[in-house]
Amino acid sequence: MDLKNKVVVITGAGSGIGEATARLFGKHGAKVVVSDINLESAQRVTDEIMMADGIAHAQQTDVTQFEQVQNLIFMAIEKFGQLDVMVNNAGIGGKDQAKTAHHTHEDWHNVIAVNQTGVFYCMQVALQQMMKQKTGNIINVASLAGLKPSGNNLSYAASKFAVVGMTKSAALEYGRKNIRINAVCPGYTESALLDKLLSSREGLGEKLKSMVPMGRFGEAGEIAEAICWLASDNSKFITGQTLTLDGGNSLL
Ligand SMILES: NC(=O)c1ccc[n+]([C@@H]2O[C@H](COP(=O)([O-])OP(=O)(O)OC[C@H]3O[C@@H](n4cnc5c(N)ncnc54)[C@H](O)[C@@H]3O)[C@@H](O)[C@H]2O)c1
């Protein structure tokens, strides 16, 4: 997989799947912009990539703020000259696990702002730059919850179905412009986001694991491998697709 010197921007890269993805791109010799709403965690990941002889830069970005997204991409171009790969990974779950009749408006607005509007903003600004370059590659982190129904989770499901829809629609628009756009759909994957969900109910971890044919949760590094592959020329005829990484969960 040749990712050497590719300029990659990753949102939500201070933790979990984003962090593992930043590290893997760094290991492959890419120039990585590690962005997160939490600058401290973005800086920690950046320092660790650089200590392993990689090239990285930390940038604080809240993806719900269009101007901050613009600054992120402008900074990447100023620092590294271009934008080859945009990984739209930042995402949150709702605070409550309530059914639709009791889903809080606070959860709805917060989750949609980060998971859906944030991905739209990042795709829009990245595409403007990629159009100028006449090349580019976008990978959105959706979810299994964007492919099949899940209860007690309406804003999250709505946002992730939207990410899948935006991925396919934009891929259709930009295929002839040499810009590929794909999504990964992880099932339950070890991360802070999953820990928060599991802490909401005793025994939930074992229950969810028992629903996975492979009998375990995914690892962030396993999702990162798929993202890097989609970013590489090894997948160069693939666009508008979702790649499910869920240990077989979607088979049930
Ligand atoms: N972990 C899972 O089981 C799982 C499953 C499917 C999909 N996903 C998706 O994977 C992505 C990464 O999640 P994760 O599991 O690694 O969670 P995580 O909580 O470990 O990481 C998410 C990161 O996003 C950052 N972030 C939050 N709000 C932000 C904002 N407004 N702007 C910029 N950054 C922000 C957080 O600071 C954090 O570093 C999310 O889109 C999530 O929905 C996760």
Tab-separated table of C-alpha atoms and ligand atoms in Angstrom:
chain	number	residue	atom	x	y	z
A	1	MET	CA	0.000	0.000	0.000
A	2	ASP	CA	1.744	3.176	-1.162
A	3	LEU	CA	0.690	6.176	0.946
A	4	LYS	CA	4.105	7.816	1.135
A	5	ASN	CA	3.942	11.638	1.081
A	6	LYS	CA	0.165	11.682	0.630
A	7	VAL	CA	-1.302	14.646	2.501
A	8	VAL	CA	-4.057	13.352	4.762
A	9	VAL	CA	-6.440	15.274	7.011
A	10	ILE	CA	-8.291	13.272	9.654
A	11	THR	CA	-11.035	14.702	11.876
A	12	GLY	CA	-11.616	13.354	15.372
A	13	ALA	CA	-8.087	11.935	15.265
A	14	GLY	CA	-7.343	12.391	18.961
A	15	SER	CA	-8.937	9.113	19.993
A	16	GLY	CA	-10.239	5.711	18.894
A	17	ILE	CA	-10.621	4.982	15.169
A	18	GLY	CA	-9.306	8.412	14.118
A	19	GLU	CA	-6.206	8.023	16.263
A	20	ALA	CA	-5.468	4.525	14.935
A	21	THR	CA	-5.963	5.833	11.387
A	22	ALA	CA	-3.593	8.764	11.932
A	23	ARG	CA	-0.936	6.430	13.333
A	24	LEU	CA	-1.275	3.991	10.413
A	25	PHE	CA	-1.033	6.738	7.784
A	26	GLY	CA	2.002	8.042	9.700
A	27	LYS	CA	3.588	4.586	9.632
A	28	HIS	CA	3.092	4.456	5.850
A	29	GLY	CA	4.953	7.764	5.397
A	30	ALA	CA	1.960	10.038	4.783
A	31	LYS	CA	1.891	13.673	5.917
A	32	VAL	CA	-0.843	13.608	8.520
A	33	VAL	CA	-2.919	16.509	9.827
A	34	VAL	CA	-4.264	15.240	13.139
A	35	SER	CA	-7.318	17.316	13.894
A	36	ASP	CA	-9.706	17.092	16.823
A	37	ILE	CA	-11.956	19.359	18.869
A	38	ASN	CA	-9.615	18.412	21.724
A	39	LEU	CA	-6.223	19.946	20.926
A	40	GLU	CA	-4.437	18.137	23.752
A	41	SER	CA	-5.325	14.710	22.377
A	42	ALA	CA	-4.530	15.771	18.782
A	43	GLN	CA	-1.127	17.009	19.971
A	44	ARG	CA	-0.440	13.749	21.854
A	45	VAL	CA	-1.170	11.661	18.737
A	46	THR	CA	0.942	14.032	16.607
A	47	ASP	CA	3.888	13.818	19.015
A	48	GLU	CA	3.691	10.030	19.009
A	49	ILE	CA	3.651	9.861	15.198
A	50	MET	CA	6.656	12.177	15.046
A	51	MET	CA	8.520	10.186	17.698
A	52	ALA	CA	8.121	7.169	15.392
A	53	ASP	CA	9.767	9.214	12.575
A	54	GLY	CA	6.472	10.135	10.922
A	55	ILE	CA	5.315	13.535	9.642
A	56	ALA	CA	2.324	15.070	11.429
A	57	HIS	CA	0.758	18.315	12.509
A	58	ALA	CA	-1.943	18.914	15.142
A	59	GLN	CA	-4.869	21.243	14.526
A	60	GLN	CA	-7.839	22.018	16.749
A	61	THR	CA	-11.071	21.863	14.742
A	62	ASP	CA	-14.704	21.625	15.721
A	63	VAL	CA	-16.302	20.135	12.599
A	64	THR	CA	-19.654	21.775	13.392
A	65	GLN	CA	-18.065	25.195	12.702
A	66	PHE	CA	-17.714	25.875	8.963
A	67	GLU	CA	-14.980	28.499	9.411
A	68	GLN	CA	-12.903	26.112	11.497
A	69	VAL	CA	-13.253	23.458	8.791
A	70	GLN	CA	-12.094	25.990	6.182
A	71	ASN	CA	-9.113	26.915	8.376
A	72	LEU	CA	-8.218	23.249	8.776
A	73	ILE	CA	-8.040	22.594	5.041
A	74	PHE	CA	-6.318	25.931	4.274
A	75	MET	CA	-3.716	25.162	6.942
A	76	ALA	CA	-3.106	21.658	5.524
A	77	ILE	CA	-2.543	23.111	2.058
A	78	GLU	CA	-0.334	25.900	3.376
A	79	LYS	CA	1.770	23.445	5.367
A	80	PHE	CA	1.929	20.477	3.009
A	81	GLY	CA	0.980	21.945	-0.412
A	82	GLN	CA	-2.114	19.885	-1.288
A	83	LEU	CA	-4.910	17.671	0.048
A	84	ASP	CA	-4.814	14.081	-1.171
A	85	VAL	CA	-7.029	12.356	1.384
A	86	MET	CA	-9.776	13.637	3.693
A	87	VAL	CA	-10.957	11.236	6.395
A	88	ASN	CA	-14.212	12.432	7.960
A	89	ASN	CA	-14.178	10.475	11.178
A	90	ALA	CA	-15.279	12.829	13.990
A	91	GLY	CA	-18.495	11.530	15.500
A	92	ILE	CA	-20.447	11.327	18.737
A	93	GLY	CA	-23.288	9.251	20.178
A	94	GLY	CA	-26.310	10.678	21.977
A	95	LYS	CA	-26.256	11.138	25.773
A	96	ASP	CA	-29.402	9.066	26.319
A	97	GLN	CA	-30.505	5.773	24.873
A	98	ALA	CA	-34.192	6.673	24.616
A	99	LYS	CA	-36.790	5.494	22.134
A	100	THR	CA	-37.954	7.993	19.524
A	101	ALA	CA	-40.918	9.401	21.499
A	102	HIS	CA	-38.495	10.417	24.247
A	103	HIS	CA	-35.372	11.185	22.214
A	104	THR	CA	-34.151	14.545	23.519
A	105	HIS	CA	-33.921	17.480	21.150
A	106	GLU	CA	-30.518	18.230	22.668
A	107	ASP	CA	-29.202	14.826	21.551
A	108	TRP	CA	-30.830	15.228	18.147
A	109	HIS	CA	-29.230	18.607	17.437
A	110	ASN	CA	-25.800	17.721	18.843
A	111	VAL	CA	-25.488	14.392	17.032
A	112	ILE	CA	-26.753	15.723	13.700
A	113	ALA	CA	-24.416	18.747	13.966
A	114	VAL	CA	-21.264	16.647	14.398
A	115	ASN	CA	-22.027	13.431	12.501
A	116	GLN	CA	-23.998	14.816	9.563
A	117	THR	CA	-23.416	18.564	9.153
A	118	GLY	CA	-19.750	18.145	10.110
A	119	VAL	CA	-19.241	15.571	7.357
A	120	PHE	CA	-21.045	17.828	4.858
A	121	TYR	CA	-18.839	20.820	5.770
A	122	CYS	CA	-15.642	18.752	5.521
A	123	MET	CA	-16.653	17.164	2.203
A	124	GLN	CA	-17.615	20.541	0.768
A	125	VAL	CA	-14.351	22.321	1.593
A	126	ALA	CA	-12.228	19.279	0.686
A	127	LEU	CA	-14.015	18.934	-2.673
A	128	GLN	CA	-13.407	22.600	-3.518
A	129	GLN	CA	-9.671	21.984	-3.111
A	130	MET	CA	-9.724	18.566	-4.830
A	131	MET	CA	-11.522	20.073	-7.847
A	132	LYS	CA	-8.654	22.555	-8.217
A	133	GLN	CA	-6.094	19.737	-7.962
A	134	LYS	CA	-8.157	17.490	-10.291
A	135	THR	CA	-7.640	14.594	-7.904
A	136	GLY	CA	-8.642	13.520	-4.403
A	137	ASN	CA	-9.957	10.821	-2.134
A	138	ILE	CA	-12.535	11.137	0.646
A	139	ILE	CA	-13.329	8.458	3.205
A	140	ASN	CA	-16.280	8.965	5.523
A	141	VAL	CA	-16.647	6.995	8.730
A	142	ALA	CA	-20.288	5.934	8.814
A	143	SER	CA	-21.447	2.923	10.849
A	144	LEU	CA	-23.365	-0.303	10.720
A	145	ALA	CA	-26.064	1.958	12.215
A	146	GLY	CA	-26.112	3.707	8.826
A	147	LEU	CA	-27.005	0.491	7.007
A	148	LYS	CA	-29.542	-1.246	9.234
A	149	PRO	CA	-31.970	-0.119	11.927
A	150	SER	CA	-30.897	0.098	15.555
A	151	GLY	CA	-33.196	0.962	18.451
A	152	ASN	CA	-32.919	3.774	21.000
A	153	ASN	CA	-30.608	5.661	18.727
A	154	LEU	CA	-32.605	7.789	16.297
A	155	SER	CA	-30.293	10.781	15.835
A	156	TYR	CA	-27.251	8.522	15.482
A	157	ALA	CA	-29.027	6.263	12.969
A	158	ALA	CA	-30.319	9.287	11.023
A	159	SER	CA	-26.854	10.847	10.916
A	160	LYS	CA	-25.115	7.664	9.784
A	161	PHE	CA	-27.726	6.824	7.118
A	162	ALA	CA	-27.122	10.418	5.957
A	163	VAL	CA	-23.367	9.848	5.784
A	164	VAL	CA	-23.938	6.806	3.564
A	165	GLY	CA	-26.328	8.841	1.373
A	166	MET	CA	-23.916	11.780	1.121
A	167	THR	CA	-21.064	9.404	0.248
A	168	LYS	CA	-22.972	7.815	-2.630
A	169	SER	CA	-24.486	11.070	-3.927
A	170	ALA	CA	-21.186	12.954	-3.931
A	171	ALA	CA	-19.373	9.967	-5.485
A	172	LEU	CA	-21.864	10.129	-8.357
A	173	GLU	CA	-21.161	13.845	-8.816
A	174	TYR	CA	-17.358	13.630	-8.762
A	175	GLY	CA	-16.510	10.303	-10.448
A	176	ARG	CA	-15.497	12.035	-13.680
A	177	LYS	CA	-13.401	14.542	-11.737
A	178	ASN	CA	-10.965	11.866	-10.544
A	179	ILE	CA	-12.238	12.159	-6.976
A	180	ARG	CA	-13.262	8.981	-5.155
A	181	ILE	CA	-15.599	9.019	-2.158
A	182	ASN	CA	-16.268	5.937	-0.032
A	183	ALA	CA	-17.426	5.098	3.475
A	184	VAL	CA	-16.461	2.519	6.062
A	185	CYS	CA	-19.216	1.094	8.252
A	186	PRO	CA	-17.749	-0.288	11.454
A	187	GLY	CA	-19.753	-2.457	13.826
A	188	TYR	CA	-19.018	-2.228	17.548
A	189	THR	CA	-15.385	-1.178	17.835
A	190	GLU	CA	-13.272	-0.715	20.991
A	191	SER	CA	-13.107	3.042	21.678
A	192	ALA	CA	-14.153	5.767	24.112
A	193	LEU	CA	-17.458	6.036	22.236
A	194	LEU	CA	-18.197	2.330	22.739
A	195	ASP	CA	-17.100	2.482	26.419
A	196	LYS	CA	-19.646	5.240	26.994
A	197	LEU	CA	-22.411	3.147	25.451
A	198	LEU	CA	-21.435	0.034	27.431
A	199	SER	CA	-21.355	1.930	30.721
A	200	SER	CA	-25.028	2.898	30.219
A	201	ARG	CA	-26.293	-0.592	31.134
A	202	GLU	CA	-24.800	-3.469	33.082
A	203	GLY	CA	-24.159	-6.575	30.994
A	204	LEU	CA	-24.617	-4.693	27.717
A	205	GLY	CA	-21.078	-5.516	26.548
A	206	GLU	CA	-21.597	-9.272	26.794
A	207	LYS	CA	-25.040	-8.999	25.186
A	208	LEU	CA	-23.716	-7.030	22.208
A	209	LYS	CA	-20.701	-9.301	21.799
A	210	SER	CA	-22.955	-12.360	21.721
A	211	MET	CA	-24.690	-10.821	18.689
A	212	VAL	CA	-21.452	-10.711	16.691
A	213	PRO	CA	-20.796	-13.944	14.735
A	214	MET	CA	-17.052	-13.522	15.289
A	215	GLY	CA	-17.733	-13.182	19.034
A	216	ARG	CA	-15.784	-9.996	19.679
A	217	PHE	CA	-15.721	-6.254	19.121
A	218	GLY	CA	-13.545	-4.742	16.402
A	219	GLU	CA	-10.259	-3.008	17.088
A	220	ALA	CA	-9.686	0.577	15.963
A	221	GLY	CA	-6.591	-0.543	14.043
A	222	GLU	CA	-8.705	-2.939	11.963
A	223	ILE	CA	-10.909	-0.072	10.794
A	224	ALA	CA	-7.801	2.031	10.119
A	225	GLU	CA	-6.453	-0.675	7.765
A	226	ALA	CA	-9.609	-0.429	5.617
A	227	ILE	CA	-9.468	3.373	5.569
A	228	CYS	CA	-5.831	3.336	4.439
A	229	TRP	CA	-6.643	0.763	1.757
A	230	LEU	CA	-9.488	2.944	0.429
A	231	ALA	CA	-7.062	5.888	0.427
A	232	SER	CA	-4.503	3.965	-1.612
A	233	ASP	CA	-4.356	3.203	-5.316
A	234	ASN	CA	-4.922	-0.478	-4.449
A	235	SER	CA	-8.637	0.404	-4.463
A	236	LYS	CA	-8.527	2.817	-7.383
A	237	PHE	CA	-11.680	1.649	-9.230
A	238	ILE	CA	-13.872	1.826	-6.103
A	239	THR	CA	-16.129	4.798	-5.456
A	240	GLY	CA	-19.496	5.393	-3.777
A	241	GLN	CA	-19.234	2.196	-1.769
A	242	THR	CA	-19.638	1.245	1.863
A	243	LEU	CA	-17.181	-1.216	3.366
A	244	THR	CA	-18.654	-3.004	6.376
A	245	LEU	CA	-16.272	-4.122	9.143
A	246	ASP	CA	-18.408	-5.765	11.793
A	247	GLY	CA	-17.315	-9.347	12.465
A	248	GLY	CA	-20.441	-10.511	10.615
A	249	ASN	CA	-22.938	-8.545	12.731
A	250	SER	CA	-24.841	-7.344	9.648
A	251	LEU	CA	-25.545	-10.955	8.629
A	252	LEU	CA	-28.102	-11.308	11.424
B	1	LIG	N1	-16.639	2.726	18.210
B	1	LIG	C1	-17.650	2.187	17.560
B	1	LIG	O1	-18.228	1.162	17.981
B	1	LIG	C2	-18.090	2.788	16.255
B	1	LIG	C3	-18.921	2.028	15.428
B	1	LIG	C4	-19.328	2.585	14.217
B	1	LIG	C5	-18.951	3.841	13.849
B	1	LIG	N2	-18.147	4.572	14.691
B	1	LIG	C6	-17.785	5.917	14.249
B	1	LIG	O2	-16.383	6.046	14.264
B	1	LIG	C7	-16.037	7.419	14.412
B	1	LIG	C8	-14.967	7.545	15.487
B	1	LIG	O3	-15.517	7.146	16.718
B	1	LIG	P1	-14.681	6.410	17.851
B	1	LIG	O4	-15.410	5.165	18.196
B	1	LIG	O5	-13.262	6.341	17.511
B	1	LIG	O6	-14.973	7.436	19.068
B	1	LIG	P2	-14.014	8.293	20.010
B	1	LIG	O7	-14.952	8.940	20.968
B	1	LIG	O8	-12.902	7.450	20.534
B	1	LIG	O9	-13.376	9.391	19.029
B	1	LIG	C9	-14.112	10.434	18.485
B	1	LIG	C10	-13.239	11.672	18.402
B	1	LIG	O10	-13.998	12.719	17.793
B	1	LIG	C11	-13.724	13.925	18.479
B	1	LIG	N3	-14.828	14.876	18.302
B	1	LIG	C12	-16.027	14.891	18.937
B	1	LIG	N4	-16.757	15.938	18.538
B	1	LIG	C13	-16.014	16.601	17.629
B	1	LIG	C14	-16.216	17.777	16.858
B	1	LIG	N5	-17.336	18.500	16.962
B	1	LIG	N6	-15.234	18.164	16.011
B	1	LIG	C15	-14.081	17.463	15.905
B	1	LIG	N7	-13.831	16.364	16.626
B	1	LIG	C16	-14.788	15.936	17.477
B	1	LIG	C17	-13.530	13.519	19.930
B	1	LIG	O11	-12.796	14.505	20.652
B	1	LIG	C18	-12.774	12.205	19.765
B	1	LIG	O12	-11.379	12.400	19.764
B	1	LIG	C19	-17.338	8.147	14.732
B	1	LIG	O13	-17.829	8.771	13.562
B	1	LIG	C20	-18.261	7.033	15.158
B	1	LIG	O14	-19.613	7.341	14.964
B	1	LIG	C21	-17.711	4.070	15.873
